Short mmCIF file of C-alpha atoms in Angstrom, two decimals:
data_model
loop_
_atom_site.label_atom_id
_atom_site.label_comp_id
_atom_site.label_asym_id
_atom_site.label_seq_id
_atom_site.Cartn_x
_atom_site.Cartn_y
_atom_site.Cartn_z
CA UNK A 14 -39.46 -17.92 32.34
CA UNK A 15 -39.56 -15.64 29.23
CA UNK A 16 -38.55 -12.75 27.91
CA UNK A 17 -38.94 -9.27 29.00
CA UNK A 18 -42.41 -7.54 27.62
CA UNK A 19 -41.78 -4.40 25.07
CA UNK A 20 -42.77 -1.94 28.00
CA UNK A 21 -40.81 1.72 27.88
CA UNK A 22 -37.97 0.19 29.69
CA UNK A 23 -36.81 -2.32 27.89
CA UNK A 24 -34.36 0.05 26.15
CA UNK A 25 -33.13 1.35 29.30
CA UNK A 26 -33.30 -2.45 30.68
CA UNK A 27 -31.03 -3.46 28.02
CA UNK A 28 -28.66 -0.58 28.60
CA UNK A 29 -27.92 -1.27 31.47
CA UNK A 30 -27.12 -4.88 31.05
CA UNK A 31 -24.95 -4.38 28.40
CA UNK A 32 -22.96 -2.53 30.51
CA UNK A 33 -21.97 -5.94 32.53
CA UNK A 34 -21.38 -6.76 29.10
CA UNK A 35 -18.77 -3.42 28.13
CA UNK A 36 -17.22 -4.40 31.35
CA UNK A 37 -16.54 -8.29 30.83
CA UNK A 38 -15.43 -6.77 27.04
CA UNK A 39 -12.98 -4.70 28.28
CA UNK A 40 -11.80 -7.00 31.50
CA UNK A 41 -11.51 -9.64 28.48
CA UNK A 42 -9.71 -7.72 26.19
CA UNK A 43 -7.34 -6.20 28.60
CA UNK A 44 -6.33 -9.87 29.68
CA UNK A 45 -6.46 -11.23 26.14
CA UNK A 46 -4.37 -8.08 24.93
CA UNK A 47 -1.82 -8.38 28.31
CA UNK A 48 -1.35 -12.75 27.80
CA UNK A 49 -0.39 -12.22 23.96
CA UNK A 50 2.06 -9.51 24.25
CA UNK A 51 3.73 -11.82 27.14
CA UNK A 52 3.43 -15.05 25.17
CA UNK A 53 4.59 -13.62 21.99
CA UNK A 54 8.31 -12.90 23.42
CA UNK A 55 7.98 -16.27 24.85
CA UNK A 56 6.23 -18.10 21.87
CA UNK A 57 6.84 -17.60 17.98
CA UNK A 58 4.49 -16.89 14.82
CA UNK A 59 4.47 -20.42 13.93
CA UNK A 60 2.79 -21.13 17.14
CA UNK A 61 0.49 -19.10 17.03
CA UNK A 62 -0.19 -20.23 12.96
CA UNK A 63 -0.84 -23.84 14.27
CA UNK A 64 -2.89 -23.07 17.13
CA UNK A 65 -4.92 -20.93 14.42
CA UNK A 66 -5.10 -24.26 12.50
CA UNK A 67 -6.85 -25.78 15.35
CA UNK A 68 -9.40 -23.15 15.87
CA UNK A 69 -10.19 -23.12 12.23
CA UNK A 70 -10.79 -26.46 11.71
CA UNK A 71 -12.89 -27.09 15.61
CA UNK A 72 -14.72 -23.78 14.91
CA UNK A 73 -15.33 -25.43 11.28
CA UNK A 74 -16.78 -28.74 12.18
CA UNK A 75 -18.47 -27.46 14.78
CA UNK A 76 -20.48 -25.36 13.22
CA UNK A 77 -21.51 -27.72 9.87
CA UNK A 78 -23.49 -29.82 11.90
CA UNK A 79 -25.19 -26.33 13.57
CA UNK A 80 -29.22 -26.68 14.15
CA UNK A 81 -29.94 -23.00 15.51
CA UNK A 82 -32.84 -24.37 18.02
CA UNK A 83 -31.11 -22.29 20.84
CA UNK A 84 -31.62 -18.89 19.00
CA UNK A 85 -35.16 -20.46 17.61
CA UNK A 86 -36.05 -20.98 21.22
CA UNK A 87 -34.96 -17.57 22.40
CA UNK A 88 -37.17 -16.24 19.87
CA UNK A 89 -40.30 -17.73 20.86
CA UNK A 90 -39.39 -16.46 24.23
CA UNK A 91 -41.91 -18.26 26.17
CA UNK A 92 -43.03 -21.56 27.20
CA UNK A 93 -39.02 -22.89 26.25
CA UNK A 94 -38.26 -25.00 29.69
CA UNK A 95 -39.72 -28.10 28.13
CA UNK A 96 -37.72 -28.12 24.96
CA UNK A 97 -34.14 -27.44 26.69
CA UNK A 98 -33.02 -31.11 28.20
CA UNK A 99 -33.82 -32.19 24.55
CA UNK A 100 -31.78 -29.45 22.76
CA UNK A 101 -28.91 -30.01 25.10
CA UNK A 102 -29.08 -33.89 24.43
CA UNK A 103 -28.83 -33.01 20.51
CA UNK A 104 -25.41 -30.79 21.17
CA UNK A 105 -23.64 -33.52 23.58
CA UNK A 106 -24.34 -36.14 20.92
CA UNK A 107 -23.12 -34.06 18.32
CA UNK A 108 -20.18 -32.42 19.92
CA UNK A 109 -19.27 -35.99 20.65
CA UNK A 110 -19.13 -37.31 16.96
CA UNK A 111 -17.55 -34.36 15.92
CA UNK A 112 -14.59 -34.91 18.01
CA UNK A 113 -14.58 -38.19 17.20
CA UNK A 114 -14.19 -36.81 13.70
CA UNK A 115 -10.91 -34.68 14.34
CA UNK A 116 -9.21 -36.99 16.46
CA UNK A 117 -9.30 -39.53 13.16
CA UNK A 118 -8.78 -36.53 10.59
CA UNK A 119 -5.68 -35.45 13.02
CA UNK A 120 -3.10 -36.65 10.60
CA UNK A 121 -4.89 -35.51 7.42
CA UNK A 122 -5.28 -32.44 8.65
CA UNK A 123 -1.69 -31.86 9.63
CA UNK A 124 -0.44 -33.12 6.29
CA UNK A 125 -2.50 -30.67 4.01
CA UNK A 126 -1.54 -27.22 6.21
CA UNK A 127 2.27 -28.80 6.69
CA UNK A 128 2.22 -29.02 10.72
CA UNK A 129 3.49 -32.69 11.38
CA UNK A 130 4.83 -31.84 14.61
CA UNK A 131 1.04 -30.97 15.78
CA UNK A 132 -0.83 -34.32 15.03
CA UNK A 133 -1.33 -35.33 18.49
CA UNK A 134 -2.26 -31.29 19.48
CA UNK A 135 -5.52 -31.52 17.13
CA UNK A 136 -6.37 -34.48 18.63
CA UNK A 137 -6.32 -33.16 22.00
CA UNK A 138 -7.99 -30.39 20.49
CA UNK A 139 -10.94 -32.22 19.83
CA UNK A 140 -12.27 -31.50 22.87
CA UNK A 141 -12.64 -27.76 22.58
CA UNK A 142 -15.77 -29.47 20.70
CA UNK A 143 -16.64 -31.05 23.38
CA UNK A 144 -16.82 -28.71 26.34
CA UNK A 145 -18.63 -26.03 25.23
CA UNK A 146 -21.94 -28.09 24.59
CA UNK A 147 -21.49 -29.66 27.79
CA UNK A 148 -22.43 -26.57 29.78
CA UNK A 149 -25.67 -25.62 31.62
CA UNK A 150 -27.89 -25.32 28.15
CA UNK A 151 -30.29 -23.52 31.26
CA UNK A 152 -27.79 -20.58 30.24
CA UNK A 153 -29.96 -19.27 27.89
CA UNK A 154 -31.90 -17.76 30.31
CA UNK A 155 -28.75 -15.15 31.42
CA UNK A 156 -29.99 -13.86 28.00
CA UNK A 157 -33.69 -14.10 27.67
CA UNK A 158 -33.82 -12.43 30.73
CA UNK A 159 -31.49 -10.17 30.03
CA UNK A 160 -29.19 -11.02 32.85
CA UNK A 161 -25.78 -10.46 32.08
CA UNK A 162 -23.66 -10.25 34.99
CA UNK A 163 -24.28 -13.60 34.97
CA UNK A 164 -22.89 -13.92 31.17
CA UNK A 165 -19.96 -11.24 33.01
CA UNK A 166 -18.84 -14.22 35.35
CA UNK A 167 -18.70 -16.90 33.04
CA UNK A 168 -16.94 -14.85 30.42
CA UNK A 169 -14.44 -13.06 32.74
CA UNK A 170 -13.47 -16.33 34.50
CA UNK A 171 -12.80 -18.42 31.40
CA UNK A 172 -10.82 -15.59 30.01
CA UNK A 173 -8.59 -15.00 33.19
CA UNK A 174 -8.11 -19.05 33.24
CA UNK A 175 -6.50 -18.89 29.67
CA UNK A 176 -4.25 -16.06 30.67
CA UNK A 177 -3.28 -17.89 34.46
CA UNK A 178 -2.76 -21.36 32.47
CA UNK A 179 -1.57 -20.33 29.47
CA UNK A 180 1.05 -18.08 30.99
CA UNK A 181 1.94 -20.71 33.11
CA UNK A 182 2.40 -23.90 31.12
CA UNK A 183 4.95 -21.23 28.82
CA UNK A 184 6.99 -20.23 31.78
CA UNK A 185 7.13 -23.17 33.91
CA UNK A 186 6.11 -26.25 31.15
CA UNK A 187 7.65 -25.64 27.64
CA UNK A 188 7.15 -22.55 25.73
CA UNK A 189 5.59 -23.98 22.51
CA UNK A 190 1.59 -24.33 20.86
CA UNK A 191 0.94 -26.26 23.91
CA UNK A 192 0.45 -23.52 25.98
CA UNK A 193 -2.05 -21.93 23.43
CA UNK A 194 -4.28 -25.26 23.81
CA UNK A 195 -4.32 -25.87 27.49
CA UNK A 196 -5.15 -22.49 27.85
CA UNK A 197 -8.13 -22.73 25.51
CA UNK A 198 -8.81 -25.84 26.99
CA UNK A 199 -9.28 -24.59 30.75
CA UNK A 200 -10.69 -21.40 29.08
CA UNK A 201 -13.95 -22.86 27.95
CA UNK A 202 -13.83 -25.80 31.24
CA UNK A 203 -13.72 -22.79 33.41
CA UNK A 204 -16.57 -21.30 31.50
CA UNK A 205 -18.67 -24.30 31.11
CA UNK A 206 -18.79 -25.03 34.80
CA UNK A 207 -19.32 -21.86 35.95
CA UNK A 208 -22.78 -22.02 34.03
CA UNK A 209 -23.91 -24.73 36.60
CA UNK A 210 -22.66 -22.44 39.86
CA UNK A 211 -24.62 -19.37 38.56
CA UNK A 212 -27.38 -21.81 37.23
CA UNK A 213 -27.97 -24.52 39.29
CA UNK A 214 -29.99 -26.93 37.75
CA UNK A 215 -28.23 -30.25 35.96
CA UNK A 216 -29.75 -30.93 32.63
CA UNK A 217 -30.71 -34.57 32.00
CA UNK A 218 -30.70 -36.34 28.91
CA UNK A 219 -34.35 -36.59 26.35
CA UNK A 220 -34.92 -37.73 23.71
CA UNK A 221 -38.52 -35.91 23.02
CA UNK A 222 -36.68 -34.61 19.56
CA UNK A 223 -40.37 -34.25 18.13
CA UNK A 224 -41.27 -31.37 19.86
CA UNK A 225 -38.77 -29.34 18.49
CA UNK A 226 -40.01 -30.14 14.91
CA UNK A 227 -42.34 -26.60 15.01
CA UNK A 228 -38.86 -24.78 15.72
CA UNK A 229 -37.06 -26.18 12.33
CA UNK A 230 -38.68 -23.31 9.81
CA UNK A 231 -36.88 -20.50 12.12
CA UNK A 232 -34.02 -22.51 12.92
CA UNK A 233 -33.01 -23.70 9.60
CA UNK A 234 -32.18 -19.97 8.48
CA UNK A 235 -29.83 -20.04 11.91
CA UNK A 236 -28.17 -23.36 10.70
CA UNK A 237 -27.30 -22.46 7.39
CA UNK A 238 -26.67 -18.81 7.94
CA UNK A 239 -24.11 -19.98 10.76
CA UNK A 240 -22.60 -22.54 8.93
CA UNK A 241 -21.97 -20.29 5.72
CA UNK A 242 -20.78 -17.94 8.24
CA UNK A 243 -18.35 -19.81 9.65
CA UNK A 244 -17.12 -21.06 5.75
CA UNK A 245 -16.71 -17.70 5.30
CA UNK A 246 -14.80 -16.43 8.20
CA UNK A 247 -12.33 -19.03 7.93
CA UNK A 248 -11.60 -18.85 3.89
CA UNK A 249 -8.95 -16.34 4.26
CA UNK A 250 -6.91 -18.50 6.88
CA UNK A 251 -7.85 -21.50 5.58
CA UNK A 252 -5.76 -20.65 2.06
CA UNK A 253 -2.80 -18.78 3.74
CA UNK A 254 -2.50 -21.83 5.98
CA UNK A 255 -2.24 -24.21 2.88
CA UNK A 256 -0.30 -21.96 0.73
CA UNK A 257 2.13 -19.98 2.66
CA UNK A 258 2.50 -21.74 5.54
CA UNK A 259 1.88 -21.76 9.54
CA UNK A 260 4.58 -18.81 10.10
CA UNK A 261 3.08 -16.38 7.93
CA UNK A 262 -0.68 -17.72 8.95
CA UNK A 263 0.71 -16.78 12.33
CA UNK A 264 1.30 -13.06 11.08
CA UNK A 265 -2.50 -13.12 9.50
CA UNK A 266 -4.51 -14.34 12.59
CA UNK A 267 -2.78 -11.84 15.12
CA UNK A 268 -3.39 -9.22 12.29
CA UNK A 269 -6.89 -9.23 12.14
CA UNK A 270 -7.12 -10.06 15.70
CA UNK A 271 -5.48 -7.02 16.64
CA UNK A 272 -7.11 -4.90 13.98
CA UNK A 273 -10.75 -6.67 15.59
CA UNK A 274 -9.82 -5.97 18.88
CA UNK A 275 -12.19 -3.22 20.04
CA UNK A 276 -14.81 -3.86 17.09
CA UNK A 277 -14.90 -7.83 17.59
CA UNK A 278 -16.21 -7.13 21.86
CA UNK A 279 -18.54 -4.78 20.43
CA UNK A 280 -20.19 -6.22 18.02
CA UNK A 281 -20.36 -9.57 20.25
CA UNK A 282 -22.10 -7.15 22.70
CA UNK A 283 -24.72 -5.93 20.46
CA UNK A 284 -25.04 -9.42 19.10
CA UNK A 285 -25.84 -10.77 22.59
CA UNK A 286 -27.76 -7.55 23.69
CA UNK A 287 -29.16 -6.38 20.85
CA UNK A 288 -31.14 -9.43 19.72
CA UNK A 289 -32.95 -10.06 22.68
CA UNK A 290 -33.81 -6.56 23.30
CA UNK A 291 -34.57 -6.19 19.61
CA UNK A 292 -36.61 -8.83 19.87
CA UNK A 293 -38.85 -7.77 22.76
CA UNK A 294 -39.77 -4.46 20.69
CA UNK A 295 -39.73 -6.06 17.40
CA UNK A 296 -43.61 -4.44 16.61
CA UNK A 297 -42.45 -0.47 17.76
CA UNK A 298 -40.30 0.24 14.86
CA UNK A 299 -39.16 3.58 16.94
CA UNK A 300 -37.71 1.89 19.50
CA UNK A 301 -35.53 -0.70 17.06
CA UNK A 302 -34.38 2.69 15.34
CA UNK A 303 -33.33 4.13 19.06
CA UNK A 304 -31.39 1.33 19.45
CA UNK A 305 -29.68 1.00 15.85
CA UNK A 306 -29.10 4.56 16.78
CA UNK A 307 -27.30 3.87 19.73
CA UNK A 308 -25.41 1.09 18.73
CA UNK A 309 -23.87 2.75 15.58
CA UNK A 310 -22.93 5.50 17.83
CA UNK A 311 -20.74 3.08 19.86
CA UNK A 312 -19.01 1.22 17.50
CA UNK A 313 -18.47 4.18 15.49
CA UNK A 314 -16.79 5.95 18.47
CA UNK A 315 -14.13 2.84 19.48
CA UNK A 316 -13.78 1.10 15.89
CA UNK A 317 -12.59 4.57 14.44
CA UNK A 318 -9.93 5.87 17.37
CA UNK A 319 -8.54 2.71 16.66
CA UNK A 320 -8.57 1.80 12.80
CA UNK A 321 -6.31 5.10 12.58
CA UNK A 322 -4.20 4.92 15.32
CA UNK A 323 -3.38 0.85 13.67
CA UNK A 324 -3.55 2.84 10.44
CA UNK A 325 -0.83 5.62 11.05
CA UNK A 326 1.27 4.20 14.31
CA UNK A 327 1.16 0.63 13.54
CA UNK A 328 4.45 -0.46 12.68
CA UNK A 329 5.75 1.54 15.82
CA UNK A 330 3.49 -0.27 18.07
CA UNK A 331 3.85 -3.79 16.86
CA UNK A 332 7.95 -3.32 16.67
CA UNK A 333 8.26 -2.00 20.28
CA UNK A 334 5.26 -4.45 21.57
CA UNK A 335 5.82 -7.17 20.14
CA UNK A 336 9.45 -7.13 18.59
CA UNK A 337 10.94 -7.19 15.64
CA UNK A 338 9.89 -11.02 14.66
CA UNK A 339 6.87 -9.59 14.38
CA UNK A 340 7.10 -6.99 12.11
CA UNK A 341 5.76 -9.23 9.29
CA UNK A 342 2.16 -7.95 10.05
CA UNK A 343 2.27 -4.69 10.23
CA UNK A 344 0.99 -4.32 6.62
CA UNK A 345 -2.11 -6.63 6.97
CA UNK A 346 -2.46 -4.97 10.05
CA UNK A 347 -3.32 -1.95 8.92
CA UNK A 348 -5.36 -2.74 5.76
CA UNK A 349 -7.70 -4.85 7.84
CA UNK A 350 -7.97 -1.64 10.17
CA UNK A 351 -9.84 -0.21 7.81
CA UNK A 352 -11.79 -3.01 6.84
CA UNK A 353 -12.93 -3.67 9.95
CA UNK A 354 -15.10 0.12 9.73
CA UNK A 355 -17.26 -1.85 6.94
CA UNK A 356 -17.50 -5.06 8.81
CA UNK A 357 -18.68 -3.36 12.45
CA UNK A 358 -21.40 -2.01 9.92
CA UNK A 359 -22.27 -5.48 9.15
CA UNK A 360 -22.11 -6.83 12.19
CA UNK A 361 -25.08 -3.87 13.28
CA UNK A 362 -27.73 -5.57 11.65
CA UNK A 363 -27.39 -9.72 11.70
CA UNK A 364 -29.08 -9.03 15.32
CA UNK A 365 -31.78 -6.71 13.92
CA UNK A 366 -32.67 -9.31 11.39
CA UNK A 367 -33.20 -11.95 13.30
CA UNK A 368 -35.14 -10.54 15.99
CA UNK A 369 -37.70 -8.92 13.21
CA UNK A 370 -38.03 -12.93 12.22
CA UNK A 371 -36.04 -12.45 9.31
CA UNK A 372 -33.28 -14.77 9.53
CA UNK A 373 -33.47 -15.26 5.83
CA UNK A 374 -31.84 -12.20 5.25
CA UNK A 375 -28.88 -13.35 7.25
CA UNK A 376 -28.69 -16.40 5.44
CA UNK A 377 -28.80 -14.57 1.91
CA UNK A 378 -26.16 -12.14 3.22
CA UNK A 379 -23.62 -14.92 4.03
CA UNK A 380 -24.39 -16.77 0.82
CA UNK A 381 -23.56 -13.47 -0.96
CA UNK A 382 -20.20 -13.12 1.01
CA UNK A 383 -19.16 -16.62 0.26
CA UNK A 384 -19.84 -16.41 -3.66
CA UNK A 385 -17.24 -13.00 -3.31
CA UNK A 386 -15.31 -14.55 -0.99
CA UNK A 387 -13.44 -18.07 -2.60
CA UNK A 388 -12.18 -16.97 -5.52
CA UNK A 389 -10.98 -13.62 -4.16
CA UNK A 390 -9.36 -15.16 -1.28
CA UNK A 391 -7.92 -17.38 -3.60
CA UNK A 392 -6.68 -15.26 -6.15
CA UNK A 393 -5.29 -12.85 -3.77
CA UNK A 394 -3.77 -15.47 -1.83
CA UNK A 395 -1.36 -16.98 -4.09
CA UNK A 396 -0.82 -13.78 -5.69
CA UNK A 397 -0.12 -11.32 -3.15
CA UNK A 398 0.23 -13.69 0.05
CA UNK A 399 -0.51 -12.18 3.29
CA UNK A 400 -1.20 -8.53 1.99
CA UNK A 401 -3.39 -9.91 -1.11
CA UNK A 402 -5.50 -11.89 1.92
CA UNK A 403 -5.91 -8.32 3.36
CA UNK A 404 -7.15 -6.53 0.73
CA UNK A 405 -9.34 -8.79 -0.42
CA UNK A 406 -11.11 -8.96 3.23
CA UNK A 407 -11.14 -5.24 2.94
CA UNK A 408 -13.05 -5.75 -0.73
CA UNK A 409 -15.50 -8.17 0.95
CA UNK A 410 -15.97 -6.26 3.92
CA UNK A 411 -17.12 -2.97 1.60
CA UNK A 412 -19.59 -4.96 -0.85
CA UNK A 413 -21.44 -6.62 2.60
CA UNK A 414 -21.65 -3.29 4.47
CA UNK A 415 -23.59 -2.25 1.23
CA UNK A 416 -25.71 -5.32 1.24
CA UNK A 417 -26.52 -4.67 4.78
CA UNK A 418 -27.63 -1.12 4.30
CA UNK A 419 -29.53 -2.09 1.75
CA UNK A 420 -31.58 -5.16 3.54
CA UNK A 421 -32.22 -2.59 6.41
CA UNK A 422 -33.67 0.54 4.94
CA UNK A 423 -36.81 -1.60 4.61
CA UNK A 424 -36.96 -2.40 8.28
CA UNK A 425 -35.63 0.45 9.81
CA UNK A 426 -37.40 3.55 7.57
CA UNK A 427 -35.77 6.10 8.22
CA UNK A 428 -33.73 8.70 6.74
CA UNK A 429 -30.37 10.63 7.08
CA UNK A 430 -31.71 12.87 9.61
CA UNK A 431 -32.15 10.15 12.10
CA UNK A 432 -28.27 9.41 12.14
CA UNK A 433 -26.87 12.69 11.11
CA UNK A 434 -26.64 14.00 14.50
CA UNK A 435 -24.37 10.95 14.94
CA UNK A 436 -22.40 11.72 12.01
CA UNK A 437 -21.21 15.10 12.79
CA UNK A 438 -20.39 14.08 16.30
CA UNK A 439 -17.96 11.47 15.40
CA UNK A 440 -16.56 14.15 12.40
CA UNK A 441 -16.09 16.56 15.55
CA UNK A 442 -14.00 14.03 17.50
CA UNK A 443 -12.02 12.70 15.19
CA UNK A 444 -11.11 15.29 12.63
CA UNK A 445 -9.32 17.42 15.08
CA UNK A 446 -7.10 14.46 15.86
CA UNK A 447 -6.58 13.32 12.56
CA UNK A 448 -5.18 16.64 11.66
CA UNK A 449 -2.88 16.86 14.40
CA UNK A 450 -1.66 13.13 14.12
CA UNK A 451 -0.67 13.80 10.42
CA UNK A 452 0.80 17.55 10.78
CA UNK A 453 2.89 16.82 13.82
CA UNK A 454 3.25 12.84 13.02
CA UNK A 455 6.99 13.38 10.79
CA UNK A 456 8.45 15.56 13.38
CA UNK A 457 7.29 13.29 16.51
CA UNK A 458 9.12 10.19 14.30
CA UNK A 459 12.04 11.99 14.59
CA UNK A 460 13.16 11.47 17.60
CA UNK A 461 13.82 8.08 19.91
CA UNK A 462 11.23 5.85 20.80
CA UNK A 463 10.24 7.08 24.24
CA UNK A 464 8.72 10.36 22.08
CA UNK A 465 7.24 8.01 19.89
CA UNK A 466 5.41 6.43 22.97
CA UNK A 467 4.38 9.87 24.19
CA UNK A 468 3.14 11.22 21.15
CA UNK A 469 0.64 7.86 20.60
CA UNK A 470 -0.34 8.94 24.23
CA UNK A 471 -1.19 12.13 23.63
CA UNK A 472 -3.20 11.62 20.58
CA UNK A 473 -5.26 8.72 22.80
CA UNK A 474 -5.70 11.26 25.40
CA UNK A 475 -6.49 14.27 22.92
CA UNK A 476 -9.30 11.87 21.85
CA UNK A 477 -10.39 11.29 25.41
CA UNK A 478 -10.58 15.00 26.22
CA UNK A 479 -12.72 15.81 22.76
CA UNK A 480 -14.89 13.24 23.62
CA UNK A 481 -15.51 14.89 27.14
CA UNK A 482 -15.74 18.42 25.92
CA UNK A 483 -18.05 17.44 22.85
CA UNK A 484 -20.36 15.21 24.72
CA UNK A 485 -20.58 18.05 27.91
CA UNK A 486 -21.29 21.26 26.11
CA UNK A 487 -23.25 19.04 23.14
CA UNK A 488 -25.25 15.72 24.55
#
């Protein structure tokens, strides 16, 4: 099997698979969105702080001991069946000794973020290690191939198993962090076994590690790029969660989950999408700025809808969401709503990169983020708590966007007229609705909350209907 050839299509080909992949992003986020705002009348900030604990440190481990031959195989694109039994056998192994590592760091780790009550949770955490690696490593294929309503099944079902279990074990079990870990648990089970219904083939185990010596030149730049990325991603949590605690770490992780709602499915989109088609029209440079092209017009058109609405409505939406226990991140909230406009930029070109076998600029990217990111974090952290954590990510988020531009002129070549058309059509959607939202905003505020409600509707919709009229009479 390999990948798709760089005929006229592919761009179309792509298209239309990422739109199994819109859908399973939207089915997802609608499920993620609906379990939280029933959990969090059920569960409390501090659960949700030491399940975030969890995450960081499995996500962290996890990802140290990260080789990149997956991604390294999916960019050779042909001729990969051989090497696969031998790459899985590599991640079982590892995911293995890894959670053999948290289960014996378990009381460490609960100690130094001041959980005690949660030893025996990170050790049962360990094996959200375990399962992923586990699963069909034949998967690769959904993507190579560009088939991704297979991708929409195994994401969709893991996701509605979280919600069904998680729910569950809060209503029926004991409303506590528990719930938030057997739901993660069955989340990624689901997931992983669904790979084997849609792929049947059962991987066995090899140990022909030599072959996959030729892959290490690309696949070093994945390793280290991923593990720097991870570092990096987790810095922020990882000194609120020592400093101030797991209730206000709780307030920070739904923050800039909320604020990443729309941006995060995106960008994990394009990621998944955009490499592999990228990468079977890495010689036409056209056709990689058609689909830059494209992509920025997406993101642009949900990330910025939703930074402001976050940006001017938040506090109403968390308080009659949420409740009022919540309200204590409604300011990171809506700093990180802007950041997140600088990150989606980011996130554009890590795929473009790596398909144009330049992985090395990913690498020197993260690297750059991480020297900006410890000391600010950790300034900003003990200074400012919570809010200090936000602005700091918004800091970060602006100097890598700049990077990024930067590291793509040379691949891209092009010039402002190539995305201006893009820029005035997003000025045309949104300006009308920003003007309205802040003229009208003080006198809508003064009434109850049902007018409230209504008046966030009929911004949403306002946007709707611009987008409509704009995109009929202009295309």
């Amino acid at each position: 099997m390999s990948l798709p050839s760089s005929q006229p299509g592919t761009l179309s080909r792509s298209i239309h698979s990422g739109k199994w992949m819109v859908l399973s992003a939207v089915i997802q986020k609608i499920l993620s969105l609906g379990t939280f705002f029933i959990l969090a009348r059920l569960l409390t900030p501090v659960d949700y702080g030491t399940i975030a604990v969890l995450l960081m440190i499995t996500a962290a481990v996890e990802n140290l001991l990260a080789h990149g031959l997956e991604t390294a195989l999916a960019q050779r694109g042909n001729d990969i069946e051989r090497h696969l039994d031998a790459v899985w056998t590599i991640n079982v192994g590892k995911s293995l000794l890894l959670a053999l590592l948290v289960v014996a760091l378990a009381p460490f780790i609960s100690s130094f973020f001041n959980i005690p009550d949660a030893v025996n949770m990170i050790r049962w955490g360990a094996l959200l290690v375990v399962l992923p690696s586990v699963g069909n490593i034949r998967q690769i294929y959904f993507f190579t191939e560009l088939n991704f309503q297979k991708v929409f099944w195994r994401e969709v079902s893991g996701q509605l198993a979280y919600t069904v279990f998680a729910i569950g074990y809060a209503l029926f079990i004991n409303a506590s962090f528990w719930a938030l870990l057997v739901g993660h648990i069955m989340r990624i089970l689901t997931a992983s076994l669904m790979t084997y219904w849609l792929y049947p083939h059962l991987p066995r185990f090899s140990f022909r590690f030599k072959q996959l010596w030729q892959f290490v030149h690309y696949s070093k730049w994945v390793a280290g790029q991923s593990v720097l990325k991870y570092i990096v991603s987790l810095l922020d949590q990882l000194f609120i969660g020592r400093l101030l605690g797991p209730e206000r770490l709780g307030f920070y992780a739904k923050a800039r989950d909320l604020s990443l709602m729309t941006s995060s499915s995106l960008l994990s989109i394009i990621s998944k999408v955009g490499f592999y088609a990228y990468n079977a029209v890495h010689d036409d440079r056209r056709k990689l700025q058609d689909g830059f092209v494209k992509s920025l017009d997406l993101i642009l058109l949900a990330t910025l809808p939703v930074s402001f609405l976050f940006l001017i409505e938040g506090g109403t939406i968390i308080s009659f969401v949420l409740g009022s226990q919540w309200l204590g991140l409604v300011v990171p909230l809506k700093i990180l709503a802007v950041a997140v406009l600088f990150k989606s930029l980011v996130g554009l070109v890590n795929p473009l990169f790596f398909s144009v076998g330049r992985p090395d600029l990913n690498f020197k990217m993260t690297l750059f983020q991480l020297m900006l990111s410890a000391p600010l974090f950790a300034f900003s952290v003990y200074r400012w708590g919570t809010t200090g954590a936000a602005y700091a990510f918004l800091i970060i988020q602006l100097c890598m966007s700049l990077f990024a531009v930067w590291n793509a002129r040379d691949i891209l070549r092009f010039g402002w007229s190539r995305i201006m058309p893009t820029i005035r059509f997003i000025v045309a959607m949104n300006a009308p609705v920003i003007m309205v939202a802040l003229v009208f905003r003080p006198f809508a505020h003064s009434f109850g909350y049902a007018v409230v409600l209504g008046w966030i509707g009929f911004l949403i919709i306002l946007y709707v209907l611009l987008f409509w009229i704009i995109g009929y009479f202009f295309p």
